[in-house]
Tab-separated table of C-alpha atoms in Angstrom:
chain	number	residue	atom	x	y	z
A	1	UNK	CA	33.920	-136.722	-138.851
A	2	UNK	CA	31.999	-135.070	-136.322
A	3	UNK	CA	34.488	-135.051	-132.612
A	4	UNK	CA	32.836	-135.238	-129.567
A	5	UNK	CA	32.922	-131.798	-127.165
A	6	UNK	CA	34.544	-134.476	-124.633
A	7	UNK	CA	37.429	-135.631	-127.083
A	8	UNK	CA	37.677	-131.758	-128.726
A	9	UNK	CA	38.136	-130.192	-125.135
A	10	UNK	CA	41.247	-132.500	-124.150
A	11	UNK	CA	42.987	-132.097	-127.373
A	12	UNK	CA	42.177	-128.230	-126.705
A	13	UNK	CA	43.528	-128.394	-123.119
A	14	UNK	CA	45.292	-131.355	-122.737
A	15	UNK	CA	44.612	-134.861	-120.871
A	16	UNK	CA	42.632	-133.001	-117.921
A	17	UNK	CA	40.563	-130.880	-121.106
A	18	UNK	CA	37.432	-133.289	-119.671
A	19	UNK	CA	36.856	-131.400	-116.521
A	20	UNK	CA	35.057	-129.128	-119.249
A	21	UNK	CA	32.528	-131.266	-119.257
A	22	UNK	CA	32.025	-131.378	-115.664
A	23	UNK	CA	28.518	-128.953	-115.167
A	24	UNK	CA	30.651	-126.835	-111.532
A	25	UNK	CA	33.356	-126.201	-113.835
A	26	UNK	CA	31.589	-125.109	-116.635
A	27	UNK	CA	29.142	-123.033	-114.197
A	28	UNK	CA	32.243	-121.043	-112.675
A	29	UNK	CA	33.700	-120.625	-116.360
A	30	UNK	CA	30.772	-119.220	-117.317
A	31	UNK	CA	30.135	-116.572	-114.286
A	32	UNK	CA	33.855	-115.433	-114.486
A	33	UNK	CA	33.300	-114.127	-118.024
A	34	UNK	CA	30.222	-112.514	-117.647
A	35	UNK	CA	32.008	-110.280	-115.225
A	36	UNK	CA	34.894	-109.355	-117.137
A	37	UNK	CA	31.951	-107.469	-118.609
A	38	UNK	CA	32.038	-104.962	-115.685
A	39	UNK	CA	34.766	-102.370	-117.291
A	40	UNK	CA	35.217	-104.095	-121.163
A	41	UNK	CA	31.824	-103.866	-122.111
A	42	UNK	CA	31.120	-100.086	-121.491
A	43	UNK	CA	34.188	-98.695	-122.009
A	44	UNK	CA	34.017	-97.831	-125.598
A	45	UNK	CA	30.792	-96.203	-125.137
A	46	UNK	CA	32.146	-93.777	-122.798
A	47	UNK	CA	32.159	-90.903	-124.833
A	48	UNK	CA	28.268	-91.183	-125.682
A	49	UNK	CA	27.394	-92.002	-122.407
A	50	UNK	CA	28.874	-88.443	-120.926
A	51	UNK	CA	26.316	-86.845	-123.977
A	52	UNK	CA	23.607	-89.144	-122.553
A	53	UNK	CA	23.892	-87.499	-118.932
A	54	UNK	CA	24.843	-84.152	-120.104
A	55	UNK	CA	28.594	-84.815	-118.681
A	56	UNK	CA	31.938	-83.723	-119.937
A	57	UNK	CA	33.933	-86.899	-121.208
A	58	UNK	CA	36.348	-86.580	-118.447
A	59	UNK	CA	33.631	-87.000	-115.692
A	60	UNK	CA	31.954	-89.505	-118.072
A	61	UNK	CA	35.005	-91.666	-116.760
A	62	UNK	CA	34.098	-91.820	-113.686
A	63	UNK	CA	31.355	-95.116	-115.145
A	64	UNK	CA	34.428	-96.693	-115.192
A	65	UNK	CA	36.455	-95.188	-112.094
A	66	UNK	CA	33.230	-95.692	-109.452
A	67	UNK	CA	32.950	-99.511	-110.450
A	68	UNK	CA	37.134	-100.312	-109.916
A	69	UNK	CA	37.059	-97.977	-106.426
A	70	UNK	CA	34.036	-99.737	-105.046
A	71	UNK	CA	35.663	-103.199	-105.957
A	72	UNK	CA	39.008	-102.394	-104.580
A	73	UNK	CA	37.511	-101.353	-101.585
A	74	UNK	CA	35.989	-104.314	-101.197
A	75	UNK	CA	38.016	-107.304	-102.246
A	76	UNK	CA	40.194	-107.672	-99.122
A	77	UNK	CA	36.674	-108.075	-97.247
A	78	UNK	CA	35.698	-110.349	-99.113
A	79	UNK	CA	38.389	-113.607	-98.862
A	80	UNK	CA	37.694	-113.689	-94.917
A	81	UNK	CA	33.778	-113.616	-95.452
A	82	UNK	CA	33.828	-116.347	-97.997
A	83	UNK	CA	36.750	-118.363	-95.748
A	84	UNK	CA	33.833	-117.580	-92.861
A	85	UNK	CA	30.709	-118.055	-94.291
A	86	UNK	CA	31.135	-120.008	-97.270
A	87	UNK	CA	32.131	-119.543	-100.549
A	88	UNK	CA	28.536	-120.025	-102.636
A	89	UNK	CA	26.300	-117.486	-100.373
A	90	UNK	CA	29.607	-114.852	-101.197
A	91	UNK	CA	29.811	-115.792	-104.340
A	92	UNK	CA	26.198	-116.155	-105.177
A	93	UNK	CA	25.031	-112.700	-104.064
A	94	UNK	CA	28.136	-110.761	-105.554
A	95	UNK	CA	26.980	-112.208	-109.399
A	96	UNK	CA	22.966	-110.940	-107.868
A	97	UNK	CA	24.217	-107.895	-107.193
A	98	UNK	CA	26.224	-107.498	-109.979
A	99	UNK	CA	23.998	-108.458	-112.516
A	100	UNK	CA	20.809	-106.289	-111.064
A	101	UNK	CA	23.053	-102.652	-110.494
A	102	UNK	CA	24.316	-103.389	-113.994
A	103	UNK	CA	21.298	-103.767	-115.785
A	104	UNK	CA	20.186	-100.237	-113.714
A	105	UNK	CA	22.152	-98.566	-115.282
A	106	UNK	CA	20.116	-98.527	-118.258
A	107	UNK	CA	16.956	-97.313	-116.625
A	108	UNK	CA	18.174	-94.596	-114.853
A	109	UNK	CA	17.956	-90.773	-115.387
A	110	UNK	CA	20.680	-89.035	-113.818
A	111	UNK	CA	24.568	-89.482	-113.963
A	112	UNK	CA	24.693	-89.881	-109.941
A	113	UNK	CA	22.135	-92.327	-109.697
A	114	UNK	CA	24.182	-94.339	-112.476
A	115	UNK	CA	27.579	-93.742	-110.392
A	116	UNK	CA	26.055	-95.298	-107.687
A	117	UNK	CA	24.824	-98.540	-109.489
A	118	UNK	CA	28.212	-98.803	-111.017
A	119	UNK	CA	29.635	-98.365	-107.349
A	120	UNK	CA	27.341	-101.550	-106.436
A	121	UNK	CA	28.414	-103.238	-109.531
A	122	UNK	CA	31.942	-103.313	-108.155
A	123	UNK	CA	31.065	-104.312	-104.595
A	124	UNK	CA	29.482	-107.464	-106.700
A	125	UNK	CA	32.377	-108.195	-108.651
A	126	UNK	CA	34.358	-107.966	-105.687
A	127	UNK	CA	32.349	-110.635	-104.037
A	128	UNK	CA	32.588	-112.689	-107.185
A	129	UNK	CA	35.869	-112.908	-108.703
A	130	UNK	CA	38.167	-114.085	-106.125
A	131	UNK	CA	35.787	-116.701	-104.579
A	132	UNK	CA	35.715	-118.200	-108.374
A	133	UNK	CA	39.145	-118.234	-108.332
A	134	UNK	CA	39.063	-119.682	-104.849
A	135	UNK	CA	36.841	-122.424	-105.698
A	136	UNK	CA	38.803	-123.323	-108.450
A	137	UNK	CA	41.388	-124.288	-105.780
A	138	UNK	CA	39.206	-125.758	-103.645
A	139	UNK	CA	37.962	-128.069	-106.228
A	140	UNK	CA	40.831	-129.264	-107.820
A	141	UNK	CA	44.418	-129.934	-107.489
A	142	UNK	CA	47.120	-130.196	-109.524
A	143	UNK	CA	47.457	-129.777	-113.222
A	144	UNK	CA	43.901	-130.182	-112.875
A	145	UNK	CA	43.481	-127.234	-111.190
A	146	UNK	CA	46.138	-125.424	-113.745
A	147	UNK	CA	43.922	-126.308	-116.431
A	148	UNK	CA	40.712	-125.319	-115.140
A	149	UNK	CA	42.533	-121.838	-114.578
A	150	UNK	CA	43.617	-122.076	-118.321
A	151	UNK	CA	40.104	-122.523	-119.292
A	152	UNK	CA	38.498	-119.497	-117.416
A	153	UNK	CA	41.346	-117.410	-118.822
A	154	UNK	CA	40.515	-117.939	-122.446
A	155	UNK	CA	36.665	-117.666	-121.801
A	156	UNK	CA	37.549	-114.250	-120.029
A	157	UNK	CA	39.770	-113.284	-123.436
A	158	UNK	CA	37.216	-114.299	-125.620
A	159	UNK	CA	34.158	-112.277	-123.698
A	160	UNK	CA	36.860	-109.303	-123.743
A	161	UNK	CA	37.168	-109.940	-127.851
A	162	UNK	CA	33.520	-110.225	-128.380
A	163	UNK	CA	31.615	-107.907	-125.544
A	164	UNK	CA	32.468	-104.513	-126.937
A	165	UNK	CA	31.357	-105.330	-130.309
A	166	UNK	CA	27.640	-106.637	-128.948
A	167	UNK	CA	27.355	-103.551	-126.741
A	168	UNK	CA	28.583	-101.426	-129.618
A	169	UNK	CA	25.870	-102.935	-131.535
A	170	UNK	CA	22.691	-102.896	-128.846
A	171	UNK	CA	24.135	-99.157	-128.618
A	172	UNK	CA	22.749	-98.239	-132.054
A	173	UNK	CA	19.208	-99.114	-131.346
A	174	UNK	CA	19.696	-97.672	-127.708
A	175	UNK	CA	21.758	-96.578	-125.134
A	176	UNK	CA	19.805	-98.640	-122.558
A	177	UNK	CA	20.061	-101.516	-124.280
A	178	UNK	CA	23.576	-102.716	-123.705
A	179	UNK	CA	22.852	-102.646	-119.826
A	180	UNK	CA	20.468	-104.969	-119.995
A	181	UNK	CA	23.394	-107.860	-120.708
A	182	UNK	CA	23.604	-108.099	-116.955
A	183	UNK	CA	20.395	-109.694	-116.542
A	184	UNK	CA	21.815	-112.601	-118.315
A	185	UNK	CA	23.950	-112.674	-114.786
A	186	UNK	CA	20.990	-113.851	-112.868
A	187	UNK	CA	20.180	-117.007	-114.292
A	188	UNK	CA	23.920	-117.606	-114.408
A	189	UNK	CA	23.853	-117.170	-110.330
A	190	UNK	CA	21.303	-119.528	-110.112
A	191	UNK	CA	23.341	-122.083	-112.210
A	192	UNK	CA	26.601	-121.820	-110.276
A	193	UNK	CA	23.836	-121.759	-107.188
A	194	UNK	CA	22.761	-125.407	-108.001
A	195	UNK	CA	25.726	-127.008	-109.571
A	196	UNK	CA	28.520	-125.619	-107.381
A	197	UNK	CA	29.235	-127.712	-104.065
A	198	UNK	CA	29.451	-126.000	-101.166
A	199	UNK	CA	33.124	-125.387	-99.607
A	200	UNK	CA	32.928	-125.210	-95.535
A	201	UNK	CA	35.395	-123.460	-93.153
A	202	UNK	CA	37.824	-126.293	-92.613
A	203	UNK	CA	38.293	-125.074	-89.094
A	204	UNK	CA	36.485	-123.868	-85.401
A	205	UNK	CA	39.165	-120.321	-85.480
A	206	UNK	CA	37.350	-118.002	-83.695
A	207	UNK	CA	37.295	-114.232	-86.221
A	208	UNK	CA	40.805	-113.180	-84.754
A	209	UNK	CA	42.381	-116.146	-84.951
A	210	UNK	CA	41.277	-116.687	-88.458
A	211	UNK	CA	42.908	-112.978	-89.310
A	212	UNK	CA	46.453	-114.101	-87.179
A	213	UNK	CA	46.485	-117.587	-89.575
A	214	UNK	CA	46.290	-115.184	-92.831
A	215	UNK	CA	48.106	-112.898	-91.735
A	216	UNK	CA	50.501	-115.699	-90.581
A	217	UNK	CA	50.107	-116.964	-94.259
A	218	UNK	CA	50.953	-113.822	-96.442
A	219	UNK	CA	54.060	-113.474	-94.306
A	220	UNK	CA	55.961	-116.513	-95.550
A	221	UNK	CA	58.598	-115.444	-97.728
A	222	UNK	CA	57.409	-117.469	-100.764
A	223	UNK	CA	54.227	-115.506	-100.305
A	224	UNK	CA	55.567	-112.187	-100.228
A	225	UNK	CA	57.548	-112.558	-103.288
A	226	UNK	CA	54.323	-114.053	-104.925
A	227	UNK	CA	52.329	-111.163	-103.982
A	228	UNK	CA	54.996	-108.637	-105.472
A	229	UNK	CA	54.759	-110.660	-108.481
A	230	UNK	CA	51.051	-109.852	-108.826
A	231	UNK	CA	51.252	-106.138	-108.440
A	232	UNK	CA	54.611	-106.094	-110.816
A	233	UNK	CA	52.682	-107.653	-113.403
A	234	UNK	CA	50.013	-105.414	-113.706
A	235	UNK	CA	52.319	-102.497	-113.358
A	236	UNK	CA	53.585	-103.322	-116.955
A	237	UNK	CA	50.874	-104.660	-118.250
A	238	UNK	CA	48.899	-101.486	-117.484
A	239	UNK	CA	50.907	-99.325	-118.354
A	240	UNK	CA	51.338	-101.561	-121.399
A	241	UNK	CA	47.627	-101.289	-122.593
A	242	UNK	CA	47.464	-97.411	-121.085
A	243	UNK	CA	49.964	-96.148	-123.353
A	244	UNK	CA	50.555	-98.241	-126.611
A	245	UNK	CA	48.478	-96.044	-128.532
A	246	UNK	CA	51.029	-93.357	-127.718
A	247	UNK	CA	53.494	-95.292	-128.948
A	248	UNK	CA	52.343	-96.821	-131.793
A	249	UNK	CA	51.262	-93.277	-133.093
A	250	UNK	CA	53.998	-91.633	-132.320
A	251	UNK	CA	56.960	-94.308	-133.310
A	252	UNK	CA	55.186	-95.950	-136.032
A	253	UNK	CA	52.597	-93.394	-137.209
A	254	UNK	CA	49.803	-95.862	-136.429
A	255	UNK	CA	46.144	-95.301	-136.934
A	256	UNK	CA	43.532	-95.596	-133.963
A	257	UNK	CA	41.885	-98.619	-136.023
A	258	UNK	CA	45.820	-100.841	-136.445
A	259	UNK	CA	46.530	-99.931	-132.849
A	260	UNK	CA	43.039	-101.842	-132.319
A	261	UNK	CA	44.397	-104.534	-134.649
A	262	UNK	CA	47.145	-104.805	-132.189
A	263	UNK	CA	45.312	-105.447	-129.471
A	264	UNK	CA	43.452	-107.982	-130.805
A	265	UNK	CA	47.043	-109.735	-131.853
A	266	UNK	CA	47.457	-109.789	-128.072
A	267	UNK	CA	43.950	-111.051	-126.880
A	268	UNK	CA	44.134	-114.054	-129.600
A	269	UNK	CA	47.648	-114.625	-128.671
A	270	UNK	CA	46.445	-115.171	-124.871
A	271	UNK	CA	43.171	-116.974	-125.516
A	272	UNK	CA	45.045	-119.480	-127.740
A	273	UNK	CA	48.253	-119.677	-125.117
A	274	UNK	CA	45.751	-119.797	-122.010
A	275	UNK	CA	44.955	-123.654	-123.495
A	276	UNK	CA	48.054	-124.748	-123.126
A	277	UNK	CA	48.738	-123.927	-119.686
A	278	UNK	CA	47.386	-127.309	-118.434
A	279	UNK	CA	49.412	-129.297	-120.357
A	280	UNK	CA	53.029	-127.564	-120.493
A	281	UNK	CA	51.785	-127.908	-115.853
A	282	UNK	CA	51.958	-131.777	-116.689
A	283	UNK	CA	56.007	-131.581	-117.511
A	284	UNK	CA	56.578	-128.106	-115.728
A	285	UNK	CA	56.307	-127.130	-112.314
A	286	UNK	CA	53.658	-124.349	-112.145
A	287	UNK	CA	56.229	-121.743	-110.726
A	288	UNK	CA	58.823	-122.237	-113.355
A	289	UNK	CA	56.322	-121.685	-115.966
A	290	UNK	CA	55.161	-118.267	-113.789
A	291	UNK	CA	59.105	-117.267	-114.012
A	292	UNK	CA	59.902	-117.980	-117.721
A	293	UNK	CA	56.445	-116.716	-119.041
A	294	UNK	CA	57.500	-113.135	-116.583
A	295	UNK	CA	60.676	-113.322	-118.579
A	296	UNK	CA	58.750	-113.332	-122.192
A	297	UNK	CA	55.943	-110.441	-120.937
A	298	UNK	CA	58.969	-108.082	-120.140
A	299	UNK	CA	61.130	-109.068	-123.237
A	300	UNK	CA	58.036	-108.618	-125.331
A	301	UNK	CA	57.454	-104.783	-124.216
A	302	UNK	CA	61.484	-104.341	-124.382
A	303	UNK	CA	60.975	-105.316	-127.600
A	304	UNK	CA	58.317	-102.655	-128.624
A	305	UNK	CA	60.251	-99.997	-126.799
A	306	UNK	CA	63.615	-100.913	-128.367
A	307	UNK	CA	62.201	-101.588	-132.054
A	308	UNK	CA	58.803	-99.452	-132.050
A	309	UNK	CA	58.178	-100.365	-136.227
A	310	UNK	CA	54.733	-102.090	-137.217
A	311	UNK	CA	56.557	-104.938	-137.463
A	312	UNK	CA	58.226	-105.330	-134.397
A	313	UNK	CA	55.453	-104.106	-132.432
A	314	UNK	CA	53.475	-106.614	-133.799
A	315	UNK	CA	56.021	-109.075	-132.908
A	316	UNK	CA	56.567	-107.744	-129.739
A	317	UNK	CA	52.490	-107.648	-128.741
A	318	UNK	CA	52.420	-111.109	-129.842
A	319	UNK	CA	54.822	-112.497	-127.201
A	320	UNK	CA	53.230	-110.430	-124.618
A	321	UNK	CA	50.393	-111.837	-125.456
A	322	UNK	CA	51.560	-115.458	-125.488
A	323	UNK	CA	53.584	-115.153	-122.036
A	324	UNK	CA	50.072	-113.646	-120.580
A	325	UNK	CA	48.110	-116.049	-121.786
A	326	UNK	CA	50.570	-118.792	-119.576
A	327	UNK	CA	51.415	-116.035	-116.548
A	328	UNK	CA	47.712	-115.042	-115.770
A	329	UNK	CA	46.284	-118.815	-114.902
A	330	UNK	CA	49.617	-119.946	-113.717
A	331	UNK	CA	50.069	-117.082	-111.040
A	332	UNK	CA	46.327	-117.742	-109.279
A	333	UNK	CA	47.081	-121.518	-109.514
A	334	UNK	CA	50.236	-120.680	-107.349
A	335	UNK	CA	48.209	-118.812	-104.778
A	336	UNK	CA	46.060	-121.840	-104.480
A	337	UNK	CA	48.592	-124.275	-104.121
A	338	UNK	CA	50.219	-122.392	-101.507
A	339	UNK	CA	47.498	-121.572	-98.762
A	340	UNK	CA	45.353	-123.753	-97.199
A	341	UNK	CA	41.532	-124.528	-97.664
A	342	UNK	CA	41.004	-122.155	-94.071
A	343	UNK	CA	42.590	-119.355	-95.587
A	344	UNK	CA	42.502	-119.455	-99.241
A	345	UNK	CA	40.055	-117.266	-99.836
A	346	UNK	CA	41.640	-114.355	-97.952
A	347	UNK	CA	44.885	-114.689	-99.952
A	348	UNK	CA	43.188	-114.566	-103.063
A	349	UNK	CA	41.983	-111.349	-102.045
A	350	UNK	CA	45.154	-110.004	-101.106
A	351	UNK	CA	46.367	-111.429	-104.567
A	352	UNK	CA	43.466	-109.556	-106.406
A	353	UNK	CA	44.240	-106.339	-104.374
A	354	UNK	CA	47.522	-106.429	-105.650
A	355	UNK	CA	46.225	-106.348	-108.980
A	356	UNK	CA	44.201	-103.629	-108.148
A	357	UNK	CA	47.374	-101.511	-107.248
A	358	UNK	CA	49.891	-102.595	-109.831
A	359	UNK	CA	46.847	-101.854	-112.230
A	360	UNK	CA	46.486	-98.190	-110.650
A	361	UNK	CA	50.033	-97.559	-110.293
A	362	UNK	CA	51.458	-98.510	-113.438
A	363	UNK	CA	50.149	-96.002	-115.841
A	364	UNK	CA	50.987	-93.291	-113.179
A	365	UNK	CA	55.150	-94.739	-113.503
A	366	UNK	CA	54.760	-94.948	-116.884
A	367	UNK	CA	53.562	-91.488	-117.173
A	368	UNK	CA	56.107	-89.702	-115.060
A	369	UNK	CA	58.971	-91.636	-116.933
A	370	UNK	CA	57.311	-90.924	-120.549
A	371	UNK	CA	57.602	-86.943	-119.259
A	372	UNK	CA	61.892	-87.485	-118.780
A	373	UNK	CA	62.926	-90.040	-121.275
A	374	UNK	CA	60.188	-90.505	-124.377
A	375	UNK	CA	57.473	-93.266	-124.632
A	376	UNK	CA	59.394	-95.620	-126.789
A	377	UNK	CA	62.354	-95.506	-123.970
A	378	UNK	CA	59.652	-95.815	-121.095
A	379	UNK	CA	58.981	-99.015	-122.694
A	380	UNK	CA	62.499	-100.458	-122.480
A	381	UNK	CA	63.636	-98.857	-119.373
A	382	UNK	CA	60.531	-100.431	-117.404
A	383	UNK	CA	59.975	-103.387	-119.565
A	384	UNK	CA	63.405	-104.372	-118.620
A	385	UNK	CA	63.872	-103.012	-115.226
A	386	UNK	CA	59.984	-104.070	-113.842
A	387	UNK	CA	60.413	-107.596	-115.714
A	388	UNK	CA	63.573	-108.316	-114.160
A	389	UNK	CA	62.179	-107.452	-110.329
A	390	UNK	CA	59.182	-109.654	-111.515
A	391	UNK	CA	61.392	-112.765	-112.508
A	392	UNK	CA	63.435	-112.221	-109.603
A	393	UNK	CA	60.877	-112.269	-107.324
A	394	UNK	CA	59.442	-115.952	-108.679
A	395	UNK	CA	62.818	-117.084	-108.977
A	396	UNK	CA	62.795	-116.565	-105.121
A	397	UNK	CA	59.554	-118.217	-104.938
A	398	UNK	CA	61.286	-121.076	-106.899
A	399	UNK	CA	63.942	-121.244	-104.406
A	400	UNK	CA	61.657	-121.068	-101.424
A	401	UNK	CA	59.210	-123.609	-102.302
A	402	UNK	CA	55.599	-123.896	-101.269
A	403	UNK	CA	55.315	-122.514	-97.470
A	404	UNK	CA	53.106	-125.233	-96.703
A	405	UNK	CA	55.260	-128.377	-97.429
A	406	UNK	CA	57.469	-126.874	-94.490
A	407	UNK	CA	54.305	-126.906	-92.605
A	408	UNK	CA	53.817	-130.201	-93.052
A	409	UNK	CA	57.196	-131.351	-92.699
């Protein structure tokens, strides 16, 4: 019996699984996995591409280190332009620009020249991602809303599963050739260009009184905590991804190829978890979901740190994976449930940026403690210790409620 892609997507996602159908929806899913691209789909060919250019591996990392500069640099920009101009024109011309420095990459002749395309490639992303995830709020409410965020989540884990194995591929015949995936980009612009509706500044705020209401905003108690939250969970999960091969080699005597296996574990784990999220929103409230799912990330890297065998690392991956797969869509669906349409875009910004640092800071903590206590203790000591501050901090969130039902009352 042959199920209709209507039908299939809501017993996929749940009752709100039809919004897949829905052509803005599918547009936005579609542009926020193309540039999860960015940093997964070069990365592996890092080591050729320093031979390419003539450039030691360790400066062949900076492909990777101009593109994530250049977007944090950017992002908290780019909230208050897309709160001020609109959300498509910000939107629109980050995916342009992303797509066109990407693919010139691949036709350039010097490692510079490619730095700075990669640099521009970041400034794109930065002008894409958090207005997608902006728009998402703006669009929808809700477990709706949760669900949509569930959807782009497993697109984004799927493009990470299946992008380094097509560039590894177009790599063979050339090293240009993977590059030229960005194009694909372009017509993707022009989709979310047509399909998307427009979002306009709900308000007349002059530029500094637009900065005083977000600022205003990102000072409300509930917000803090939920901003800590973002930058705590990227702390262990990069430092998670940074150094399991260290501990799976050193613990378990792991090859490069079952570490990979791992990996994989986690990203199927999350892809298949990421569908649920708009269904368990239906019975849970979205911020009870963020704590509990918190709770499972740090007990599943306490695990690997307490127990680092194949099989309990395998164990352990898998819950990390599953409590991701529930934490990342739930935690951007808070931030758009708790600011307004005026300033949404800026806090999503300032949530992104907080990636950004937990993301840069959380190898370096993991590092310095691996150089006292071991890797497999670094594990426990900050799977436990970070987790807890992370739970603790949406607990409070919990507690506090959404800032803007005191608003309104």
């Amino acid at each position: 019996m042959v199920i209709p892609t209507r039908e299939l997507a809501v017993r996929v996602f749940g009752r709100e699984g039809d919004l897949l159908a829905d052509t803005a929806t599918q547009a936005l899913i579609v542009a926020s996995s193309i540039l999860v691209t960015g940093g997964i789909l070069i990365s592996p060919m890092i080591a050729d591409l320093a031979t390419v250019f003539a450039v030691s591996e360790a400066r062949g990392g900076w492909l990777i280190v101009s593109y994530t500069a250049a977007a944090a640099i950017c992002l908290p920009i780019v909230g208050a332009l897309s709160d001020r101009l609109g959300r498509k024109p910000v939107m629109t011309a980050g995916l342009v620009l992303f797509g066109i420095a990407g693919a010139a990459v691949g036709v350039v002749s010097t490692f510079e020249t490619a730095l700075f395309m990669r640099a521009l490639q970041g400034i794109g992303f930065a002008c894409a991602t958090p207005v997608i995830l902006t728009l998402i709020g703006d669009l929808y409410s809700g477990t709706r809303e949760t669900t949509v965020q569930g959807m782009r989540v497993s697109a984004n884990s799927l493009m990470n599963a299946v992008a380094p194995l097509i560039g590894g591929l177009l790599f063979v015949y050339s090293w240009r050739t993977p590059f030229l995936l960005y194009f694909l980009t372009l017509p993707v612009a022009l989709w979310v260009w047509q399909s998307v509706p427009e979002i306009q500044p709900q308000n007349d705020w002059s530029y500094r009184e637009y900065f005083d209401n977000t600022l205003v905003a990102l000072q409300q108690k509930a917000m803090v905590l939920l901003m800590i939250s973002f930058a705590l969970r990227f702390v262990l999960f990069y430092g998670l991804i940074t150094y399991i091969s260290v501990l799976a080699k050193q613990e378990a005597a792991m090859t490069v190829v079952a570490v990979g296996v791992l990996m994989s574990v986690r990203g199927i784990a999350k892809t298949a978890m990421s569908t649920q999220v708009g269904r368990l929103s239906v019975d849970y409230d979205t911020v009870l979901l963020t704590c509990v799912s918190f709770f499972f990330l740090s007990l599943g890297i306490v695990i690997m740190g307490a127990m680092p065998n194949v099989l309990m690392l395998t164990f352990g991956i898998t819950v990390v994976g599953i409590a991701d797969g529930v934490l990342s869509p739930a935690q951007k669906s808070i931030v758009n449930k708790f600011s307004s349409t005026g300033t949404r875009g800026g806090v999503m910004s300032t949530a992104v940026t907080m990636q950004n640092i937990g993301q840069v800071i959380g190898p370096i903590i993991f590092s310095v403690m691996m150089g006292f206590v071991g890797v497999s203790q670094t594990f426990l000591t900050l799977g436990a210790s970070v987790g807890a501050l992370g739970v603790v901090s949406v607990a409070g969130i919990l507690y506090l409620g959404n800032p803007l039902d005191s608003k309104l009352s």
